[in-house]
XYZ file of C-alpha atoms in Angstrom:
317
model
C -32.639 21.638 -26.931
C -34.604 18.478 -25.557
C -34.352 18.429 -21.975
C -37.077 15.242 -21.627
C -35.678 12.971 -19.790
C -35.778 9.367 -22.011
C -33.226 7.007 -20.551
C -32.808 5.505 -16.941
C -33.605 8.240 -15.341
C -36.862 8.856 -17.151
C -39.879 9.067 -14.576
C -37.407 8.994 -11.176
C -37.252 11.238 -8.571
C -34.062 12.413 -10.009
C -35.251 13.285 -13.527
C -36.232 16.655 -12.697
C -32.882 17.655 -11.354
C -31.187 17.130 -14.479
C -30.788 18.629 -17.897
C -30.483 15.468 -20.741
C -28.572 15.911 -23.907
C -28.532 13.610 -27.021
C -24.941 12.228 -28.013
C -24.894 14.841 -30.960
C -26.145 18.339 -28.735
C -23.362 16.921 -25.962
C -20.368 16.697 -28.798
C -21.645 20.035 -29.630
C -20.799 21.704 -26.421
C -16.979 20.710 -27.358
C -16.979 24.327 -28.610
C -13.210 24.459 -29.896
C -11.564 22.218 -27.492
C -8.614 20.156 -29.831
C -8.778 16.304 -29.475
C -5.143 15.490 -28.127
C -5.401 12.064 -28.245
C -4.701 9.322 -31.380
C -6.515 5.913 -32.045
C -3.241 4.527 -30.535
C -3.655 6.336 -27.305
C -7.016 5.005 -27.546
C -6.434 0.904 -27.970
C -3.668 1.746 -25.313
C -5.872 2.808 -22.715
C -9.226 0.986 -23.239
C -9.759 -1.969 -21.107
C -10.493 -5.707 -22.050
C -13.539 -6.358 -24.119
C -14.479 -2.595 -24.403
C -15.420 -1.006 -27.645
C -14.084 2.839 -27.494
C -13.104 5.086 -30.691
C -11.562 8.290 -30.960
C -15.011 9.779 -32.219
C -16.415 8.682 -28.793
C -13.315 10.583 -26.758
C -14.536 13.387 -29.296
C -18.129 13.778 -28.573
C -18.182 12.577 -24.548
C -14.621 13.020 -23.095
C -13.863 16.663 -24.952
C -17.187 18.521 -23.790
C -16.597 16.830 -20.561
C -12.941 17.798 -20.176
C -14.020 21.398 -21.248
C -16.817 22.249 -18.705
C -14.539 20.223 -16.227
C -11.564 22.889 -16.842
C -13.924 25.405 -16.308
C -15.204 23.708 -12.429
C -11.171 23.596 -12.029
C -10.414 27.280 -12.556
C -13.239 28.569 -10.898
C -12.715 26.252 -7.567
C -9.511 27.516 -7.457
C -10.685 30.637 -7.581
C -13.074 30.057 -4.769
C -10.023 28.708 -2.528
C -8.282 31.345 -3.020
C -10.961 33.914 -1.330
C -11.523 31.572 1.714
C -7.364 31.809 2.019
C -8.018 35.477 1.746
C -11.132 35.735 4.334
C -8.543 33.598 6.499
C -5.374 35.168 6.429
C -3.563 32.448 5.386
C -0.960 31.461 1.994
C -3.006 30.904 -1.122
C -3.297 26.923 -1.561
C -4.709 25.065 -4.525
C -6.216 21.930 -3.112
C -6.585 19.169 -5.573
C -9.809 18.742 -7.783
C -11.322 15.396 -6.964
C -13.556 13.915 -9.500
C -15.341 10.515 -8.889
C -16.595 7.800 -11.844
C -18.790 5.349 -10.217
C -20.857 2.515 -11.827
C -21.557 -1.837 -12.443
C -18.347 -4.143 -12.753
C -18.109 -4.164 -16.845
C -19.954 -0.758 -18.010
C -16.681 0.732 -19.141
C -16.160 2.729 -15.997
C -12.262 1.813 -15.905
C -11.585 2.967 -19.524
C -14.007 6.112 -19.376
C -11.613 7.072 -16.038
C -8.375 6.618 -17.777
C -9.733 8.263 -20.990
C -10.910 11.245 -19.082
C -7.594 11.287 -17.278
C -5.503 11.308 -20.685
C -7.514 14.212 -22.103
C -7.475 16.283 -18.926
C -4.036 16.005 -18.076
C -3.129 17.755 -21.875
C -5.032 21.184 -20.697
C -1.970 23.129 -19.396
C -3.944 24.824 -16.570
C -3.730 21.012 -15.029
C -1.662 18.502 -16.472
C -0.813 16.808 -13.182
C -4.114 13.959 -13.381
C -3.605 11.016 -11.063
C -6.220 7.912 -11.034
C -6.655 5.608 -8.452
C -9.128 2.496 -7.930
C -11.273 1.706 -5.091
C -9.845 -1.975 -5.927
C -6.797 -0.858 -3.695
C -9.039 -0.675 -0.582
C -10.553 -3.990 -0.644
C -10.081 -6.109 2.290
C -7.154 -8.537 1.839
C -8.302 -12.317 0.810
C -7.402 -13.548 4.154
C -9.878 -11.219 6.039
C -12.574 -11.858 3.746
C -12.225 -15.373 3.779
C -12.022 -15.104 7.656
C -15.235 -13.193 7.641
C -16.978 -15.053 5.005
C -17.015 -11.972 2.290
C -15.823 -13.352 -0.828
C -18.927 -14.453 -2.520
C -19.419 -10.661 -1.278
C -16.426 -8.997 -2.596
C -17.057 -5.582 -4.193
C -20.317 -5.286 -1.837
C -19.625 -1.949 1.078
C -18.821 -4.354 3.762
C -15.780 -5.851 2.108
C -13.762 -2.517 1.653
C -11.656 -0.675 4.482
C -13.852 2.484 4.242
C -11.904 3.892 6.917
C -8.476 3.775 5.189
C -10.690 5.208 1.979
C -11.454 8.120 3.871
C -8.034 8.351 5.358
C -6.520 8.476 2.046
C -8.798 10.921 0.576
C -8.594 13.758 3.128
C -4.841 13.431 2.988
C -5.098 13.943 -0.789
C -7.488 17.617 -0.294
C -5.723 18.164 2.206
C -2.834 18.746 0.095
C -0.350 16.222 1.850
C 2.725 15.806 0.131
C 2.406 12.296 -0.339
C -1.229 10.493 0.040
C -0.995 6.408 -0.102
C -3.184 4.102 -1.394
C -2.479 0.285 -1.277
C -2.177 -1.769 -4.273
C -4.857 -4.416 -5.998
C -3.722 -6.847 -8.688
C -6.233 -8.594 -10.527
C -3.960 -11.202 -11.422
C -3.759 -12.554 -7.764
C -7.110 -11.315 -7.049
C -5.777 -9.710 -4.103
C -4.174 -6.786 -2.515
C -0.306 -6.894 -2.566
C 1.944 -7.006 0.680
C 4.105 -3.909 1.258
C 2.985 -1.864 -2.303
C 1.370 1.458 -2.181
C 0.588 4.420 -4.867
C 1.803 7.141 -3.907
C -0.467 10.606 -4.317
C 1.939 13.654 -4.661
C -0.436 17.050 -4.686
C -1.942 16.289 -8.167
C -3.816 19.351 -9.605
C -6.398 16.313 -10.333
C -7.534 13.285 -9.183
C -9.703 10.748 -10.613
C -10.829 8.257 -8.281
C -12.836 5.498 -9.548
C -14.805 2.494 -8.381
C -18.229 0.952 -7.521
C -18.224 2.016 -4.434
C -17.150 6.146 -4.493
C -21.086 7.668 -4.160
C -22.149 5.228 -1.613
C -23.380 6.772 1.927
C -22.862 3.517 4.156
C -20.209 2.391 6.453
C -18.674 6.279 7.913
C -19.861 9.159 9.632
C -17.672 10.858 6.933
C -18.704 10.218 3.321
C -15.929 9.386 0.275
C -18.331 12.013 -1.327
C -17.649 14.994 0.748
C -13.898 15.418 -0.471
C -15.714 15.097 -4.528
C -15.315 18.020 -6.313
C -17.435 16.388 -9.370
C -18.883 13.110 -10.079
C -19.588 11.014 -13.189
C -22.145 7.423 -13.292
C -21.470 5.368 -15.815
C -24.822 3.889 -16.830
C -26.717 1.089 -19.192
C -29.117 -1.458 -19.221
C -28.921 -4.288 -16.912
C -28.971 -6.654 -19.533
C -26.164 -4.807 -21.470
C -23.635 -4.908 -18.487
C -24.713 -8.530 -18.441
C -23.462 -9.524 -21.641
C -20.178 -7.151 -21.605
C -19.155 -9.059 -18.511
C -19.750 -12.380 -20.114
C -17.635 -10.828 -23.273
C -14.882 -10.080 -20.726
C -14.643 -12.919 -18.834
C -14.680 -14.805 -22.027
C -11.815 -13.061 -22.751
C -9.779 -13.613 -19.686
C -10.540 -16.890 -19.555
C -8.544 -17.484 -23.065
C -5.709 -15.374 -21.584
C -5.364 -13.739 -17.994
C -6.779 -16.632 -16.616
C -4.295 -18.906 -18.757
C -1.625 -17.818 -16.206
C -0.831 -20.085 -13.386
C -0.553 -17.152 -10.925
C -4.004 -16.021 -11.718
C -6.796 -16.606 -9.158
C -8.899 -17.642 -11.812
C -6.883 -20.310 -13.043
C -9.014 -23.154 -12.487
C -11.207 -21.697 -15.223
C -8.441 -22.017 -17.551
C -10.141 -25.257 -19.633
C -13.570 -24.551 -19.377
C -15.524 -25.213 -22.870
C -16.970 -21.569 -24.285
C -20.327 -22.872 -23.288
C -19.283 -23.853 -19.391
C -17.471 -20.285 -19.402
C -20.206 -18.561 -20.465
C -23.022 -20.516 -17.565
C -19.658 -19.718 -14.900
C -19.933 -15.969 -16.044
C -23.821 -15.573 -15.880
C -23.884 -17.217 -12.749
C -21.435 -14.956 -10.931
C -23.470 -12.064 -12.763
C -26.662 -13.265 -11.564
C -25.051 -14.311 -7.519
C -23.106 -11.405 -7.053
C -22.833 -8.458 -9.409
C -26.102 -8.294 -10.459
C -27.349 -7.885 -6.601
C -24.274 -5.631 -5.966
C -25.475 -3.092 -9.158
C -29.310 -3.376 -7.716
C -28.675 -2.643 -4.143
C -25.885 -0.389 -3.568
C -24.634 0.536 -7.080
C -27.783 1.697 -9.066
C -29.599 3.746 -6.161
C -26.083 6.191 -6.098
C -26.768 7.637 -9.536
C -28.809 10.201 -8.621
C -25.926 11.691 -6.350
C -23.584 11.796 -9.618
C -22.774 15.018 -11.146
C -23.269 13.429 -14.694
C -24.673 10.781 -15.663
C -23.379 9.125 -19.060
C -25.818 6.572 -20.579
C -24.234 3.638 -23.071
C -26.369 1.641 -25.537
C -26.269 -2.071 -26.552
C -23.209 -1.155 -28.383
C -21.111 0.369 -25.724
C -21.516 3.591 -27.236
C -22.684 6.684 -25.039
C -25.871 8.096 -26.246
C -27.000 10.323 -23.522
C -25.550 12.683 -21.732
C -27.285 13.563 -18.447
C -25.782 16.559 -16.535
C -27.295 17.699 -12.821
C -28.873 21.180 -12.495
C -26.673 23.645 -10.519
């Protein structure tokens, strides 16, 4: 098995730590695991402008979901000698599992994916995702402050109520909250709130989940697991142009939509809006706070031009 590292990581600091399997030696490590899920479930649950097949949820999500049963059973297992040392009930504290990488590398539909296929092994079918989106500041602060050319960036999330929420979900809690974000408005909504009930897993993705700024306490000490989702610069680049295009023919289309302004724009002028919010704000968003988390992921999954993962990078224990 080839454990040179050839993709991003190749000649980093990080490249040591990890072992790197090709898309094909990955899918291998499936063993026997059934694929639960039909091209249906897939189209359902991939997001705008992203190209996922069942033979990718075959070769990435299955292996994944298998070694990730395995972490489950065996950190139970774990709690329940510390309960024993202690003297105290037997508890199984949820499994936390982060996905972390750019706006438009597929991070969304990989985390909903993963969440479909984990939630069918009967030793945990109780998966709950939630978005960092939720813990964005509300438009009115960041406009107060000046943030929304900088929204997505560490300063413009509520770390605090992050944290909050997080250690009220391993705690066990019987209800953790986590406020609401629509994309539609752009904003967070007045009075809504998911509501966390003692999952046996939760997902919890966003750009932000491996970063080590803002809090004594880090979103990364109540991980159990972490994935990066990972490409080229100049791949993200032209998904996110491919997605905006997108929108802009039909979320956008809706008068409620933030966006709406964008609504008549020529392909052309969409495309020159897109790059240029790329190349302002996501772009130095990926660079500075985004990128230099992947070598604190658990796994790293590397896509191609085609949206496809081809490497599988998995950290050393």
């Amino acid at each position: 098995m080839d454990e040179v590292v050839s993709g991003p990581l190749a000649g980093t600091e990080e490249s040591g730590a990890y072992r790197v399997f090709d898309r094909a030696e990955w899918a291998a490590l499936r063993s026997s695991t059934p694929l639960p899920l039909t091209d249906a479930d897939v189209k359902a649950l991939r997001g705008v402008a992203d190209q996922v097949s069942l033979a990718e949820v075959a070769d990435v999500h299955l292996p994944l979901s298998r070694l990730l049963n395995l972490h489950v059973t065996a950190a139970r297992s774990l709690a329940a000698v510390q309960d024993t040392f202690l003297g105290r009930p037997a508890r199984v504290p949820p499994y936390v599992i982060a996905v972390a990488g750019s706006v438009a590398v597929g991070k969304s539909t990989f985390a909903r994916l993963l969440r479909a296929v984990l939630a069918r092994w009967p030793d945990h079918p109780r998966v709950q995702l939630v978005t960092t989106d939720g813990f964005l500041l509300p438009t009115k602060m960041l406009e107060a402050r000046g943030l929304m050319r900088r929204k997505g960036f560490p300063e413009s999330y509520d770390l605090r109520r992050m944290i909050a929420f997080l250690r009220a979900v391993k705690a066990g809690e019987a209800e953790a909250r986590a406020p609401v974000y629509s994309h539609l408005s752009y904003d967070i909504v007045p009075g809504e709130s998911e509501v966390v009930s003692q999952p046996d897993i939760l997902i919890f993705e966003g750009l932000n989940v491996l970063q080590t700024a803002g809090t004594s306490v880090l979103a990364s000490d109540f991980f159990d697991f972490s994935v990066y989702v990972d490409a080229a610069e100049e791949d993200i680049e032209s998904w996110y142009v491919q997605r905006f295009l997108v929108l802009q023919r039909t979320a956008f289309q809706d008068p409620r939509s933030y966006f709406h302004h964008y609504k008549d724009l020529s392909e052309e002028e969409a495309k020159v809006v897109a790059r240029g919010i790329w190349r302002d704000i996501n772009l130095p968003n990926l660079v500075e706070n985004i990128q230099p988390t992947r070598p604190r992921a658990h796994l790293v999954l590397t896509k191609g031009p085609d949206h496809a993962v081809r490497e599988v990078a998995l950290r050393q224990m």
